[in-house]
């Protein structure tokens, strides 16, 4: 596609409200709004005020977000009708109705990234990979980000998770927030239909989420008739096997080899003294490739971590 931003097409609200689609995915509620500051912020407020109105797998999506935020309060804005901006209320319980242990919540954003990767591959025909902790990349450039936030505990119930996803769909190069980003339209896609992409993402997510819940949130358990969540994520994580620099709060940094994810979805980095560091998604400020002084960086690695 050319580099000009095509006029956006509104989401097909009838298709999103289709009862067969909602029943098949288990989505309890799906609300589409024309404009809002942030779908995540809206749901964080709503689940505090009206928790019973927003059960597990309730969805809020916006045609336009004016104050979207990512990890560590980073802000961005995209033209109206150019992105998929969606947040989901998660109240994860197992098949017996018991809440999942809170330590497995860190896997939910990785699970969402995996679902979005499957959507890009199957619906848009675009190859995608994951960058730890919460980005989806296409050919080394960021196409989507995911933000999981813990909601309030109400009446002694387990706190919900609000899981937000922002996917660049029809943005031109000039409209991208940074040069290391991309959009579906810029990657020779099969489709840029936001309704199709959103329905596909929600369908993929629902299957993985239900399987994860039924396994008591165990990332090592086989799911949806195949490998475990842990193995699925590691298989498509470009971060692993690379020399990285992890910037942490207080100007601390860790330089080393990103080797694997632990049971909690944290990144394990082995430094030059063979000491293994645990880097959690909540702590890391930036994670970038690192090249020892005097060595030329490998072509194509820089854009994948910006």
Coordinates of C-alpha atoms in Angstrom, one line a residue:
X1 CA 0.0 0.0 0.0
X2 CA 1.1 3.6 -0.6
X3 CA 2.3 5.8 2.2
X4 CA -0.7 8.1 2.4
X5 CA -3.2 7.5 5.2
X6 CA -6.4 6.2 3.7
X7 CA -9.7 7.6 5.2
X8 CA -10.6 5.3 8.0
X9 CA -13.6 3.0 7.9
X10 CA -15.6 2.7 11.1
X11 CA -15.8 -0.6 12.9
X12 CA -18.8 -2.7 11.9
X13 CA -20.8 -2.6 15.1
X14 CA -23.3 -5.1 13.9
X15 CA -20.6 -7.7 13.2
X16 CA -19.1 -7.1 16.7
X17 CA -22.5 -7.5 18.3
X18 CA -23.3 -10.8 16.5
X19 CA -24.5 -13.3 19.0
X20 CA -22.8 -16.2 17.3
X21 CA -19.5 -14.4 17.6
X22 CA -20.0 -13.4 21.2
X23 CA -21.2 -16.9 22.2
X24 CA -18.3 -18.6 20.4
X25 CA -15.7 -16.5 22.2
X26 CA -17.5 -16.3 25.6
X27 CA -17.4 -12.5 25.5
X28 CA -19.8 -11.2 28.1
X29 CA -20.2 -7.7 26.9
X30 CA -18.7 -5.6 24.0
X31 CA -19.0 -1.9 23.9
X32 CA -17.8 0.4 21.1
X33 CA -17.3 4.1 21.7
X34 CA -16.5 6.8 19.2
X35 CA -13.8 8.5 21.3
X36 CA -12.3 8.4 24.7
X37 CA -9.2 9.3 26.6
X38 CA -8.1 5.7 27.2
X39 CA -10.1 2.4 27.2
X40 CA -7.9 1.1 30.0
X41 CA -8.6 4.1 32.2
X42 CA -12.3 3.9 31.5
X43 CA -12.5 0.2 32.5
X44 CA -10.4 0.8 35.6
X45 CA -13.0 3.3 36.7
X46 CA -16.0 1.2 35.6
X47 CA -14.9 -1.9 37.4
X48 CA -14.5 0.1 40.6
X49 CA -17.9 1.8 40.4
X50 CA -20.0 -1.0 38.7
X51 CA -18.1 -4.3 39.1
X52 CA -21.1 -6.5 38.4
X53 CA -21.7 -4.7 35.1
X54 CA -18.2 -5.7 33.8
X55 CA -17.8 -9.5 34.2
X56 CA -14.9 -11.6 32.9
X57 CA -14.2 -11.1 29.2
X58 CA -16.1 -7.7 29.0
X59 CA -14.6 -5.7 26.1
X60 CA -14.4 -1.9 25.4
X61 CA -13.1 -0.6 22.1
X62 CA -12.7 2.9 20.8
X63 CA -12.5 4.4 17.3
X64 CA -10.2 7.1 18.7
X65 CA -8.2 7.5 21.8
X66 CA -7.0 10.9 22.8
X67 CA -4.9 10.0 25.8
X68 CA -3.7 6.4 25.2
X69 CA -0.9 5.3 27.5
X70 CA 1.6 2.5 27.5
X71 CA 4.0 1.0 30.0
X72 CA 5.5 3.5 32.5
X73 CA 2.9 6.1 31.5
X74 CA 4.3 6.6 28.0
X75 CA 1.7 8.5 25.8
X76 CA 0.9 8.2 22.2
X77 CA -1.9 9.3 19.9
X78 CA -3.0 8.0 16.5
X79 CA -5.5 9.4 13.9
X80 CA -9.1 8.4 14.3
X81 CA -10.2 5.1 12.8
X82 CA -6.5 4.1 12.2
X83 CA -5.9 1.6 15.0
X84 CA -7.4 -1.2 17.0
X85 CA -7.7 0.2 20.5
X86 CA -9.3 -2.4 22.8
X87 CA -9.3 -3.3 26.5
X88 CA -10.6 -6.4 28.1
X89 CA -11.7 -7.1 31.7
X90 CA -10.3 -10.3 33.0
X91 CA -11.4 -12.0 36.2
X92 CA -9.4 -15.3 35.8
X93 CA -10.8 -18.3 37.5
X94 CA -10.2 -22.0 36.8
X95 CA -12.8 -24.6 35.7
X96 CA -14.1 -24.9 39.3
X97 CA -14.5 -21.2 39.7
X98 CA -11.4 -20.6 41.9
X99 CA -9.5 -17.4 41.2
X100 CA -6.1 -18.0 39.6
X101 CA -3.0 -17.3 41.7
X102 CA -1.9 -13.7 41.3
X103 CA 1.6 -14.7 40.4
X104 CA 0.4 -16.0 37.0
X105 CA -1.1 -12.6 36.1
X106 CA 2.3 -11.5 34.6
X107 CA 1.7 -14.0 31.7
X108 CA -1.6 -12.3 30.6
X109 CA 0.1 -9.6 28.5
X110 CA 2.3 -12.3 26.9
X111 CA -0.8 -14.4 26.2
X112 CA -2.4 -11.3 24.5
X113 CA 0.7 -10.7 22.4
X114 CA 0.7 -14.3 21.3
X115 CA -3.0 -14.0 20.3
X116 CA -2.3 -10.8 18.4
X117 CA 0.6 -12.5 16.6
X118 CA -1.7 -15.3 15.5
X119 CA -4.2 -12.7 14.2
X120 CA -1.6 -10.9 12.2
X121 CA -0.3 -14.1 10.7
X122 CA -3.7 -15.7 9.9
X123 CA -5.9 -12.7 9.2
X124 CA -3.5 -10.0 7.8
X125 CA -1.0 -12.4 6.3
X126 CA 1.9 -10.7 8.1
X127 CA 4.7 -12.4 10.0
X128 CA 5.1 -11.2 13.6
X129 CA 7.2 -11.8 16.6
X130 CA 7.2 -10.9 20.3
X131 CA 9.6 -8.6 22.1
X132 CA 9.7 -9.0 25.8
X133 CA 7.9 -7.8 27.8
X134 CA 4.8 -6.5 25.9
X135 CA 5.4 -5.6 22.2
X136 CA 4.5 -7.2 18.9
X137 CA 7.0 -6.7 16.1
X138 CA 6.8 -7.1 12.3
X139 CA 10.1 -7.3 10.6
X140 CA 11.8 -5.8 13.6
X141 CA 9.4 -2.8 13.9
X142 CA 6.8 -2.3 16.6
X143 CA 3.2 -2.7 15.4
X144 CA 1.5 -3.2 18.7
X145 CA 1.9 -2.7 22.4
X146 CA 0.0 -4.3 25.3
X147 CA -0.6 -3.0 28.8
X148 CA -2.0 -5.0 31.7
X149 CA -3.2 -3.1 34.8
X150 CA -4.5 -4.4 38.1
X151 CA -8.0 -3.2 39.0
X152 CA -9.3 -2.5 42.5
X153 CA -10.4 -5.3 44.9
X154 CA -14.1 -4.9 45.5
X155 CA -16.1 -6.6 48.2
X156 CA -13.2 -9.0 48.9
X157 CA -13.1 -10.4 45.4
X158 CA -9.9 -10.9 43.5
X159 CA -8.8 -7.8 41.7
X160 CA -9.6 -7.8 38.0
X161 CA -6.9 -7.3 35.3
X162 CA -7.6 -4.7 32.6
X163 CA -5.7 -5.8 29.5
X164 CA -5.3 -3.1 26.8
X165 CA -4.0 -3.6 23.3
X166 CA -3.1 -1.0 20.7
X167 CA -2.5 -2.1 17.1
X168 CA -1.4 0.3 14.4
X169 CA -3.6 -0.6 11.3
X170 CA -3.8 2.1 8.6
X171 CA -1.1 4.6 9.8
X172 CA 1.2 6.0 7.1
X173 CA 5.0 6.3 7.7
X174 CA 4.5 10.0 8.5
X175 CA 1.9 9.2 11.1
X176 CA 3.9 6.6 13.0
X177 CA 4.9 7.7 16.6
X178 CA 8.6 6.7 16.1
X179 CA 10.6 5.7 13.0
X180 CA 11.0 2.2 14.5
X181 CA 7.3 1.5 14.4
X182 CA 5.1 0.2 11.6
X183 CA 1.5 -0.5 10.8
X184 CA -0.5 -3.3 9.1
X185 CA -1.0 -1.1 6.0
X186 CA 2.7 -0.7 5.5
X187 CA 3.4 -4.4 5.6
X188 CA 1.7 -5.6 2.4
X189 CA -1.3 -7.1 4.3
X190 CA -4.1 -9.3 3.0
X191 CA -6.5 -6.9 4.8
X192 CA -6.6 -3.7 6.8
X193 CA -10.2 -4.3 7.9
X194 CA -10.2 -3.3 11.6
X195 CA -13.4 -5.2 12.4
X196 CA -11.9 -8.4 11.0
X197 CA -8.6 -7.9 12.9
X198 CA -10.4 -7.1 16.1
X199 CA -12.7 -10.1 15.9
X200 CA -9.8 -12.4 15.1
X201 CA -7.8 -11.1 18.0
X202 CA -10.6 -11.5 20.5
X203 CA -11.3 -15.0 19.2
X204 CA -7.6 -16.1 19.4
X205 CA -7.3 -14.5 22.8
X206 CA -10.4 -16.2 24.2
X207 CA -9.2 -19.6 23.2
X208 CA -5.8 -19.1 24.8
X209 CA -7.2 -17.4 27.9
X210 CA -9.8 -20.1 28.6
X211 CA -7.1 -22.8 28.2
X212 CA -4.7 -20.9 30.5
X213 CA -7.5 -20.5 33.1
X214 CA -8.5 -24.2 32.9
X215 CA -4.8 -25.1 33.6
X216 CA -4.9 -23.0 36.8
X217 CA -2.7 -20.4 35.2
X218 CA 0.2 -22.8 34.9
X219 CA 2.4 -21.6 32.0
X220 CA 4.1 -25.0 31.7
X221 CA 0.8 -26.9 31.1
X222 CA -0.2 -27.8 27.5
X223 CA -2.9 -25.6 26.2
X224 CA -5.5 -25.5 23.4
X225 CA -4.3 -28.9 22.1
X226 CA -0.7 -28.0 21.8
X227 CA 2.4 -26.7 23.6
X228 CA 2.4 -24.8 26.9
X229 CA 2.1 -21.0 27.0
X230 CA 5.7 -20.8 28.2
X231 CA 7.0 -22.8 25.1
X232 CA 4.8 -20.9 22.7
X233 CA 6.0 -17.5 23.9
X234 CA 9.7 -18.5 24.0
X235 CA 9.4 -19.9 20.4
X236 CA 8.5 -16.4 19.0
X237 CA 10.4 -14.1 21.4
X238 CA 13.1 -12.2 19.5
X239 CA 14.6 -11.1 22.8
X240 CA 16.0 -14.5 23.6
X241 CA 19.6 -15.4 22.6
X242 CA 20.5 -11.7 22.3
X243 CA 23.0 -9.5 24.2
X244 CA 20.8 -6.9 25.9
X245 CA 21.0 -3.9 28.2
X246 CA 18.2 -3.7 30.7
X247 CA 17.7 -0.3 32.2
X248 CA 16.1 -0.4 35.7
X249 CA 14.9 2.4 38.0
X250 CA 17.5 4.4 39.7
X251 CA 19.9 4.4 36.8
X252 CA 20.7 0.7 37.4
X253 CA 21.5 -1.4 34.4
X254 CA 22.2 -5.1 33.6
X255 CA 24.1 -6.1 30.5
X256 CA 24.2 -9.7 29.5
X257 CA 22.7 -12.6 27.5
X258 CA 18.9 -13.0 27.5
X259 CA 18.5 -16.7 28.0
X260 CA 15.0 -17.7 28.9
X261 CA 11.8 -16.8 30.7
X262 CA 11.2 -18.1 34.2
X263 CA 7.9 -19.5 35.6
X264 CA 6.6 -16.0 36.2
X265 CA 7.3 -14.6 32.7
X266 CA 10.3 -12.6 33.9
X267 CA 13.4 -12.4 31.7
X268 CA 16.6 -14.1 32.8
X269 CA 19.8 -12.3 31.8
X270 CA 23.3 -13.8 32.4
X271 CA 26.0 -11.2 32.8
X272 CA 29.7 -11.4 32.0
X273 CA 30.4 -12.9 35.4
X274 CA 27.9 -15.7 34.7
X275 CA 25.5 -14.3 37.3
X276 CA 21.8 -14.8 36.4
X277 CA 19.6 -11.7 36.9
X278 CA 15.8 -11.8 37.0
X279 CA 14.3 -8.8 35.1
X280 CA 10.6 -8.3 35.8
X281 CA 8.3 -6.5 33.4
X282 CA 7.2 -4.2 36.1
X283 CA 10.7 -3.0 36.8
X284 CA 12.4 -2.7 33.4
X285 CA 12.5 0.9 32.0
X286 CA 14.1 0.0 28.6
X287 CA 15.4 -3.2 27.1
X288 CA 17.7 -2.8 24.2
X289 CA 20.2 -4.8 22.3
X290 CA 23.8 -4.3 23.4
X291 CA 27.0 -4.5 21.4
X292 CA 30.3 -4.7 23.1
X293 CA 32.6 -1.7 22.4
X294 CA 34.6 -2.2 19.3
X295 CA 32.1 -4.5 17.7
X296 CA 29.8 -3.5 14.9
X297 CA 26.1 -4.0 15.7
X298 CA 24.4 -6.8 13.8
X299 CA 22.4 -5.4 10.9
X300 CA 18.7 -5.1 11.7
X301 CA 18.8 -5.7 15.5
X302 CA 18.5 -2.1 16.6
X303 CA 15.0 -1.4 15.4
X304 CA 13.6 -4.4 17.1
X305 CA 14.1 -3.0 20.5
X306 CA 13.5 0.7 20.3

